[in-house]
Tab-separated table of C-alpha atoms and ligand atoms in Angstrom:
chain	number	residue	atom	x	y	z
A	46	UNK	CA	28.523	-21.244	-28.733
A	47	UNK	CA	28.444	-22.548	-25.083
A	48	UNK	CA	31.606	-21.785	-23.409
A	49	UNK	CA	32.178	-22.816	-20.296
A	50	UNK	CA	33.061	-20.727	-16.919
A	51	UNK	CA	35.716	-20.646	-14.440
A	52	UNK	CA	34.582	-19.084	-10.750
A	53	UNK	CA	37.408	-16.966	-9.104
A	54	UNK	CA	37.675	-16.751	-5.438
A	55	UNK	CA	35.187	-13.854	-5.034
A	56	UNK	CA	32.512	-15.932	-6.975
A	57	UNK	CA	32.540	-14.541	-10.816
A	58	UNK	CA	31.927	-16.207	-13.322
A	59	UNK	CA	34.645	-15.746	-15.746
A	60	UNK	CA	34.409	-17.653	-19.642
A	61	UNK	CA	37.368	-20.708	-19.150
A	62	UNK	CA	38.227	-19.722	-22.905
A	63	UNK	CA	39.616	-16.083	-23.588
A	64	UNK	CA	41.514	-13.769	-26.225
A	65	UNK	CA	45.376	-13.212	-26.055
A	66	UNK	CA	46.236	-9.875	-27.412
A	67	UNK	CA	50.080	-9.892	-27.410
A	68	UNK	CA	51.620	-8.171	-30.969
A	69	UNK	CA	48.456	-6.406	-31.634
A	70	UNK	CA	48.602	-2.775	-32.059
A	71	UNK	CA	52.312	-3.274	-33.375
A	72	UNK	CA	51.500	-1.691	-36.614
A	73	UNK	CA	48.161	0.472	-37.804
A	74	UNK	CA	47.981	-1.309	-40.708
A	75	UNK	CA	46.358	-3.826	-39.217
A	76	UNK	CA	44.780	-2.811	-35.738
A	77	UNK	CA	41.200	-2.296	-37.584
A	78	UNK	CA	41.536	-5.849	-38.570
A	79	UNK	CA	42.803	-6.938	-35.023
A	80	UNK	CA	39.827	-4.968	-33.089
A	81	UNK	CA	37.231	-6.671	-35.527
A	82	UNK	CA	38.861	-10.429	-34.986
A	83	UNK	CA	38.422	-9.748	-31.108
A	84	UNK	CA	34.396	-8.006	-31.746
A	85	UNK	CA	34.048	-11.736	-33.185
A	86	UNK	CA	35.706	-13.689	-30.403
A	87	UNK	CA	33.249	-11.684	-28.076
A	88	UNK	CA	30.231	-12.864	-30.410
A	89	UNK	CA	31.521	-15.918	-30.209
A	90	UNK	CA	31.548	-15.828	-26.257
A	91	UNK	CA	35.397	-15.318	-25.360
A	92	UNK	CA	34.601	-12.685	-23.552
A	93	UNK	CA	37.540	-12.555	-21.341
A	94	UNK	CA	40.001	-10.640	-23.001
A	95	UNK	CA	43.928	-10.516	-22.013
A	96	UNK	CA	46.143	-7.120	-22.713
A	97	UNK	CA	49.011	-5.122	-20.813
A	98	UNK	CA	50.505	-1.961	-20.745
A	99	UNK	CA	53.045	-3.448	-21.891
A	100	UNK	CA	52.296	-4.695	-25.681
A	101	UNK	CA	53.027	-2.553	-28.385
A	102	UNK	CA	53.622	0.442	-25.796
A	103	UNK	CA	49.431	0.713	-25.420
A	104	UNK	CA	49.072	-0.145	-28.548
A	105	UNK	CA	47.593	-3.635	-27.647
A	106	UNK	CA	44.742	-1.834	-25.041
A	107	UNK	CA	44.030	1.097	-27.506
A	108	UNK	CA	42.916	-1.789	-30.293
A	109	UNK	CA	41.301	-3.593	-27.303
A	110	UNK	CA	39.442	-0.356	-26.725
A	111	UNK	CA	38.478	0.014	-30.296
A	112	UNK	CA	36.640	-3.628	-29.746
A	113	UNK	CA	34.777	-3.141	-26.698
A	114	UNK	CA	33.637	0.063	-27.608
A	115	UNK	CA	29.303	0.491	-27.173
A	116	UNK	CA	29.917	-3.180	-25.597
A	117	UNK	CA	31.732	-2.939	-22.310
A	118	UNK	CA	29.423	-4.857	-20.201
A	119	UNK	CA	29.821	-8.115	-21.994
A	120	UNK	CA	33.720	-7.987	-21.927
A	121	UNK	CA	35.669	-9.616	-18.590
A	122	UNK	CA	38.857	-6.809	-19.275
A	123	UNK	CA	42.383	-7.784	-17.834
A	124	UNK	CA	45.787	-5.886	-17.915
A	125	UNK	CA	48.856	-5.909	-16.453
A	126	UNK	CA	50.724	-3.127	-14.800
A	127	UNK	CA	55.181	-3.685	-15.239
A	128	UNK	CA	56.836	-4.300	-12.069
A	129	UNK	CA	58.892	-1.010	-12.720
A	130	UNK	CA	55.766	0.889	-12.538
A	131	UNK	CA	54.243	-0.957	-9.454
A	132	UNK	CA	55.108	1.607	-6.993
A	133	UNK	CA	51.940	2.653	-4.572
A	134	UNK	CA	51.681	5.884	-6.704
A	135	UNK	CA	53.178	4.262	-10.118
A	136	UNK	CA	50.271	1.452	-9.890
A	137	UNK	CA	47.700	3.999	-9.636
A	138	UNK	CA	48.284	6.510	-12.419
A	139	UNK	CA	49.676	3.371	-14.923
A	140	UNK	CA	46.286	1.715	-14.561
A	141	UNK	CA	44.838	4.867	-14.878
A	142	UNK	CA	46.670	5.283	-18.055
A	143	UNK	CA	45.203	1.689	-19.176
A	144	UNK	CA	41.975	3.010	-18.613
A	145	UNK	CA	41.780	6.147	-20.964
A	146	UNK	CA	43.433	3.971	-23.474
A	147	UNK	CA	40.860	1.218	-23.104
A	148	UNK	CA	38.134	3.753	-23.531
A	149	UNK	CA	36.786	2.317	-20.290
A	150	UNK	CA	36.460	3.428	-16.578
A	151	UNK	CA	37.382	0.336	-14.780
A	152	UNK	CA	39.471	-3.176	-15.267
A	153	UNK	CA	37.935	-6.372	-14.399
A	154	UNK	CA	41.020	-7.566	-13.511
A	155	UNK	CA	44.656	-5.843	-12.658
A	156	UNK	CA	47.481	-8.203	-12.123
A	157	UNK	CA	51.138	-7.366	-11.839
A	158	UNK	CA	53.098	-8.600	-14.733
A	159	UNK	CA	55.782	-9.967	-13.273
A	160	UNK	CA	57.655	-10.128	-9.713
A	161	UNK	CA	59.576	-6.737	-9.331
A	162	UNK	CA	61.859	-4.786	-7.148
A	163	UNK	CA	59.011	-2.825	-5.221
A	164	UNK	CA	57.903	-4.537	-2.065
A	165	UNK	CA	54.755	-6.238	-2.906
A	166	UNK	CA	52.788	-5.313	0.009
A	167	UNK	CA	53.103	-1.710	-1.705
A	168	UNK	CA	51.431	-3.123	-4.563
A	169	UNK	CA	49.054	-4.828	-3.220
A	170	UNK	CA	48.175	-2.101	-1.067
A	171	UNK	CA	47.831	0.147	-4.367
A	172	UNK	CA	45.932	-2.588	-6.277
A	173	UNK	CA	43.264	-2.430	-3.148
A	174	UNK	CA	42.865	1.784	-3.294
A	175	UNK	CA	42.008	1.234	-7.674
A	176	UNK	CA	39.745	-1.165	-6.261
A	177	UNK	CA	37.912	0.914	-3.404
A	178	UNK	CA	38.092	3.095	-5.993
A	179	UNK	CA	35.997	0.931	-8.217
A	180	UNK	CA	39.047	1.436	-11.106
A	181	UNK	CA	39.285	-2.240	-10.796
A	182	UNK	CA	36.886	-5.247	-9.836
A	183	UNK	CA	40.117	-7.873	-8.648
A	184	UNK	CA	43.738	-7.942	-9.145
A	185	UNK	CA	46.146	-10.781	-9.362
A	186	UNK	CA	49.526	-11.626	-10.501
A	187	UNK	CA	51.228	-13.273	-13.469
A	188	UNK	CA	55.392	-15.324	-13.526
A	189	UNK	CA	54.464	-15.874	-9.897
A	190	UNK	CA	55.940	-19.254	-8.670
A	191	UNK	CA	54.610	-21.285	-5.927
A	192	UNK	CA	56.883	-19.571	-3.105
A	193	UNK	CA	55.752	-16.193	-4.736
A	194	UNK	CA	52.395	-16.900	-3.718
A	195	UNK	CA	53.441	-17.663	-0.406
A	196	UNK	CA	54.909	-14.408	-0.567
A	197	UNK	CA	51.602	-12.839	-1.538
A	198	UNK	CA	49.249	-14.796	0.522
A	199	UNK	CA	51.163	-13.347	3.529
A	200	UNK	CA	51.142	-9.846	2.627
A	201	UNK	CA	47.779	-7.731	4.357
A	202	UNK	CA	45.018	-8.435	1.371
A	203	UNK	CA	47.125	-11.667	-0.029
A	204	UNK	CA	44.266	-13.487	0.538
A	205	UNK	CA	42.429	-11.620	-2.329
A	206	UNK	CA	44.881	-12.051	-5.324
A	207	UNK	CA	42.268	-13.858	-7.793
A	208	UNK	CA	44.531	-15.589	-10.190
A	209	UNK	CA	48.418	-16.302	-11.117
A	210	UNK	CA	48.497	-15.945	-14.833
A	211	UNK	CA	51.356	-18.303	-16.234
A	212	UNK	CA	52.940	-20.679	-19.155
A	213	UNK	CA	51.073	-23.303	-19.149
A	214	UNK	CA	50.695	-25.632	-22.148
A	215	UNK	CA	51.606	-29.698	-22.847
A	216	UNK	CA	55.754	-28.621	-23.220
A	217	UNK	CA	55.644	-26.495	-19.852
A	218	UNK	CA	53.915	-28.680	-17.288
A	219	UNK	CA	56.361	-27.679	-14.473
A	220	UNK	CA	53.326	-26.184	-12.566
A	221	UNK	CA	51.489	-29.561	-12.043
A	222	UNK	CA	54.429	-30.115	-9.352
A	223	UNK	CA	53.443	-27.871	-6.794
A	224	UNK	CA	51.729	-24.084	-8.317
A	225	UNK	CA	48.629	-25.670	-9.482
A	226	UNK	CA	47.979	-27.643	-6.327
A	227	UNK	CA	48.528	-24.971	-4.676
A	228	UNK	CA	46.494	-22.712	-6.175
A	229	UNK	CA	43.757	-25.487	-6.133
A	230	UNK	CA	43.787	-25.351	-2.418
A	231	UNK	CA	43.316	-21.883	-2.330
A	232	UNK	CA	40.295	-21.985	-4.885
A	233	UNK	CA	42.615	-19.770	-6.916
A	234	UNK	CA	41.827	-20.359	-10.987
A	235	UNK	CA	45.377	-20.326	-13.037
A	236	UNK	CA	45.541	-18.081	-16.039
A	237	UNK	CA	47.279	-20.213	-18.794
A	238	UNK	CA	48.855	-18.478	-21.499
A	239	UNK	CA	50.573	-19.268	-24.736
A	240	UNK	CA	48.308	-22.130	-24.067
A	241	UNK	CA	49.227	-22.950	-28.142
A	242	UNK	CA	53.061	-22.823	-27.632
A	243	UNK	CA	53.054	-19.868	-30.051
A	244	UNK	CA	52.073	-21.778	-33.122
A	245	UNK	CA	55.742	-23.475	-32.376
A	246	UNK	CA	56.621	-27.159	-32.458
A	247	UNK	CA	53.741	-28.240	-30.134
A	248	UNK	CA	51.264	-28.188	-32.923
A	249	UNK	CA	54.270	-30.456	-34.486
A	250	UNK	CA	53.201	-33.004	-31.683
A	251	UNK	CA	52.709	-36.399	-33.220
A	252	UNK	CA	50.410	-37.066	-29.692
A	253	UNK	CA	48.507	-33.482	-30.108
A	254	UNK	CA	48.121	-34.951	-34.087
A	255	UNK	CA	46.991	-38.391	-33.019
A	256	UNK	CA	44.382	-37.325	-30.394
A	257	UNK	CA	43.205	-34.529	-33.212
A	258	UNK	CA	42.463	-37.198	-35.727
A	259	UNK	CA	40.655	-38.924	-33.075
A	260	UNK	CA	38.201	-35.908	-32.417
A	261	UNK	CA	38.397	-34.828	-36.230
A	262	UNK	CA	39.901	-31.614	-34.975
A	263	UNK	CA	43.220	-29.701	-35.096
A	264	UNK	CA	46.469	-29.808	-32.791
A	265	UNK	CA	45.639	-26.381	-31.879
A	266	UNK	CA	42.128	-27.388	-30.460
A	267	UNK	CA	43.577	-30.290	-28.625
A	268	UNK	CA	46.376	-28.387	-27.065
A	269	UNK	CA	43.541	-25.896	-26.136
A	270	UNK	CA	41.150	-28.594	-24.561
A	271	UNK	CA	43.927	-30.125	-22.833
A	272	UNK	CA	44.304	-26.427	-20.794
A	273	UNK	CA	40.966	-26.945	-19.719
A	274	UNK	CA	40.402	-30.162	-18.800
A	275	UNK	CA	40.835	-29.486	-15.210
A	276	UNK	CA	37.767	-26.713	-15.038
A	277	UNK	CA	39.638	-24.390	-13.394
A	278	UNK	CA	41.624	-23.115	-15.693
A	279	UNK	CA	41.270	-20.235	-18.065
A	280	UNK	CA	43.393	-20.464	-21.344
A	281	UNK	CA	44.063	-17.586	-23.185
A	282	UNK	CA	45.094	-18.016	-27.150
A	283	UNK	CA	46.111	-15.123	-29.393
A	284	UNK	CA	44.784	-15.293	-32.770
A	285	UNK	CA	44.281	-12.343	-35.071
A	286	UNK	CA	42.973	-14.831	-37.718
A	287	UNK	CA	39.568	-15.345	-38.371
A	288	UNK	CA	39.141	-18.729	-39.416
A	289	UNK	CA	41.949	-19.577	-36.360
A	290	UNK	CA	39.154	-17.942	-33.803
A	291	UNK	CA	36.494	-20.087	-34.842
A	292	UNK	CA	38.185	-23.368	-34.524
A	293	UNK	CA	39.656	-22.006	-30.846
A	294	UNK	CA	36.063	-20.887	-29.843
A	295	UNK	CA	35.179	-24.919	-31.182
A	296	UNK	CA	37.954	-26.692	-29.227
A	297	UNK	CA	35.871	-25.284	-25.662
A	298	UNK	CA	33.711	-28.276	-26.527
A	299	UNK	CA	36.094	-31.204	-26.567
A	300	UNK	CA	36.419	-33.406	-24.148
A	301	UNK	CA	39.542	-35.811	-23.959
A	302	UNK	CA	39.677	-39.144	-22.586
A	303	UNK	CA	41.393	-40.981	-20.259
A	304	UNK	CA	43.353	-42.465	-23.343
A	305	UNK	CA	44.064	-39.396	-24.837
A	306	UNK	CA	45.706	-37.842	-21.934
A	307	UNK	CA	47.816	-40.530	-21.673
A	308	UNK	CA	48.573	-40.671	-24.962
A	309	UNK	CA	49.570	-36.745	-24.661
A	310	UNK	CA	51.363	-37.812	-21.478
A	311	UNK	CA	53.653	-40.520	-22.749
A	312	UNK	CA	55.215	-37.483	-24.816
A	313	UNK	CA	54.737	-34.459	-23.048
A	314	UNK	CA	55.743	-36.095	-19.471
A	315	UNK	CA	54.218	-34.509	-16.424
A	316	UNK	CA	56.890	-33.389	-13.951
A	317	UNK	CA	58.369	-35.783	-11.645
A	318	UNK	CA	60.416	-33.018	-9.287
A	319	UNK	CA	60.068	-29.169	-8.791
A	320	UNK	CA	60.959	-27.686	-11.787
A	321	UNK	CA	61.450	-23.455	-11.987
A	322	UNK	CA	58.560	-21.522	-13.377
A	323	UNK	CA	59.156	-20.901	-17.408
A	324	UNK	CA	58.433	-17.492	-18.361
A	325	UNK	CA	58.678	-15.290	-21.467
B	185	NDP	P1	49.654	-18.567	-28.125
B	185	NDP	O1	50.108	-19.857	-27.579
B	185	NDP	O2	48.289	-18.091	-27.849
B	185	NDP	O3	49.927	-18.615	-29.696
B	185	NDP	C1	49.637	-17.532	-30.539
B	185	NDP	C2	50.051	-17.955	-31.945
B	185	NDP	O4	49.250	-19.073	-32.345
B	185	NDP	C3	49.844	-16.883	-32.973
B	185	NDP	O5	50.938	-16.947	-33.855
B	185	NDP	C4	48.565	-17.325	-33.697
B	185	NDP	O6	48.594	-16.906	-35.040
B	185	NDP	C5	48.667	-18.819	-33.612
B	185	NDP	N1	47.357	-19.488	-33.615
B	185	NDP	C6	46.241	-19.133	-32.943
B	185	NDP	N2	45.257	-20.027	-33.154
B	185	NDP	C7	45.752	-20.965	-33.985
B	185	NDP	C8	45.218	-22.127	-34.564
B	185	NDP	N3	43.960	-22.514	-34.327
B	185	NDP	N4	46.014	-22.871	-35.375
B	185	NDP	C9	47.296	-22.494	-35.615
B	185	NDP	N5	47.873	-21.402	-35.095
B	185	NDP	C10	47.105	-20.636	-34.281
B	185	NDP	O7	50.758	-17.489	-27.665
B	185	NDP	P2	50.770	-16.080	-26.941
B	185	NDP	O8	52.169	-15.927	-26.467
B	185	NDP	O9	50.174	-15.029	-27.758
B	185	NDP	O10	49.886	-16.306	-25.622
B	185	NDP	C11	48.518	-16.009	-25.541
B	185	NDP	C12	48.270	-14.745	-24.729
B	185	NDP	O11	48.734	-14.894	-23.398
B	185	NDP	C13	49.060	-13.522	-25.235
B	185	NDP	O12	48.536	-13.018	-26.433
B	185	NDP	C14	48.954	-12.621	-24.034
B	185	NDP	O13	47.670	-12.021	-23.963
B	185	NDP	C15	49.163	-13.623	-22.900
B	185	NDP	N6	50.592	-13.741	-22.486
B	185	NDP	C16	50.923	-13.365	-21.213
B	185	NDP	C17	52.242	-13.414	-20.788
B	185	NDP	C18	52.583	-12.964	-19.405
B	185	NDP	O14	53.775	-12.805	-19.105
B	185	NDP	N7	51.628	-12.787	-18.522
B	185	NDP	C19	53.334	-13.885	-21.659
B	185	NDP	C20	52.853	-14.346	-22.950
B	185	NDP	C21	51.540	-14.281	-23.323
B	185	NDP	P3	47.332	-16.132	-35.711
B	185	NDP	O15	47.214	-14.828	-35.009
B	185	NDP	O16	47.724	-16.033	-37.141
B	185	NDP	O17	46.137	-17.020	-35.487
């Protein structure tokens, strides 16, 4: 399967279509099960996987780790350091904690989970030592609204934050008013995520259901082409489902009209005015 790529401001070539990992590693039951749905999503070529520190205490990295294993090279790896732990010392060991539990020696990409008490130019600063390090290729930051990126851009190294990752999906548009332009401008890809609503009442949508009859697909693969219709976005959707990961992977293919965005529009409006950044 063809997926296609998103470039980030240092010029990689990252898949636009990745794997969500929130809730895995919650129980052991089921982490075998969870590390072999993500070995398929990497077959499949959604390579760019999503985890943090944060989910299921490690647990979500360790089953990560279990899936990448003997197959590093083909895997673009992100986490997330907590903004409690994203001191210039606390960055540096916590990633370095990520690592041993990832079975890996370095992270693709590091961002900072969410904005946070320490002063960011101390995190920042710490982000660039894992990377002269070679502990991490890029960093970037995630709940980051559009003055928060002022914020970073004028901190020393702001310039080389590679992505905000944020809620982005046809109920939370808010970032059309003024992130996403922004970030266009600064050739900055947006990380979308919950790009599904969480299975919740977008896949409800009477629009998402119209357009899928259209394309003889599902809600689910609509609301997941709609994230990427703008090629510079990369969506991230959490499934630990099988048959779920196929039609994802499948939905990288569609292409909606003119028509069916504004079909999708007349229900999920665009934003007329600045709205605040929805978070989870
Ligand atoms: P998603 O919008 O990806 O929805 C996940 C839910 O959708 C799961 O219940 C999944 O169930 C279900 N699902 C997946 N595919 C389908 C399908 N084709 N049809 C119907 N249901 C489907 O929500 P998430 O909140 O998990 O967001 C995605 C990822 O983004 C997270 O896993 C995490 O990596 C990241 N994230 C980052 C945040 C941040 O603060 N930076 C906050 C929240 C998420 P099933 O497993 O059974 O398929």
């Amino acid at each position: 399967m063809t997926i296609p790529t998103v470039t980030l401001p240092d010029g990689t070539k990252v898949p636009a279509l990745g794997l969500g990992t929130w809730h895995m590693g919650e129980a052991a039951g089921r982490a075998g099960a969870e590390a072999a749905v993500l070995r398929k999503g990497i077959e499949l070529g959604l390579s760019l996987i999503d985890t943090a520190e944060m989910y299921a205490d490690g647990g979500s990295e360790k089953v990560v780790g279990e899936a990448i294993k003997g197959q590093r090279e083909r895997v673009f790896l992100v986490s997330k350091v907590m903004p409690q732990n994203a001191s210039s010392s606390g960055v540096v060991s916590h990633c370095e904690a990520s690592l041993r539990r990832l079975g890996t020696d370095h992270l693709d990409l590091y961002l900072l989970h969410w904005p946070g008490r320490y002063p960011l130019e101390q995190t920042i600063a710490a982000f660039e030592t894992l990377r002269a390090a070679g502990k991490i290729r890029a960093w970037g930051v995630s709940n980051f609204d559009a003055g928060d990126m002022e914020e970073v851009l004028a901190t020393p190294h702001g310039k080389n934050c590679a992505t905000n990752q944020v809620l982005y999906h046809p109920d939370e548009r808010g970032i059309e008013f003024d992130l996403l332009p922004w970030c266009r401008s600064q050739k900055m890809p947006v990380m979308a995520y919950s790009p599904l609503g969480q299975a919740g009442k977008l896949l409800r949508s009477p629009a998402l259901k119209a357009v899928a009859q259209r394309h003889d697909a599902s809600p689910a693969q609509i609301a997941i082409a709609w994230s990427l219709r703008d090629g510079n976005t990369i969506a991230i959707p959490k499934s630990a489902d099988p048959a779920h990961l196929r039609e994802n992977a499948r939905a990288a293919a569609i292409s909606l009209s003119a028509a069916d965005l504004a079909e999708i529009d007349r229900v999920h409006k665009p934003p007329a005015r600045k709205m605040s950044l929805g978070m989870l």
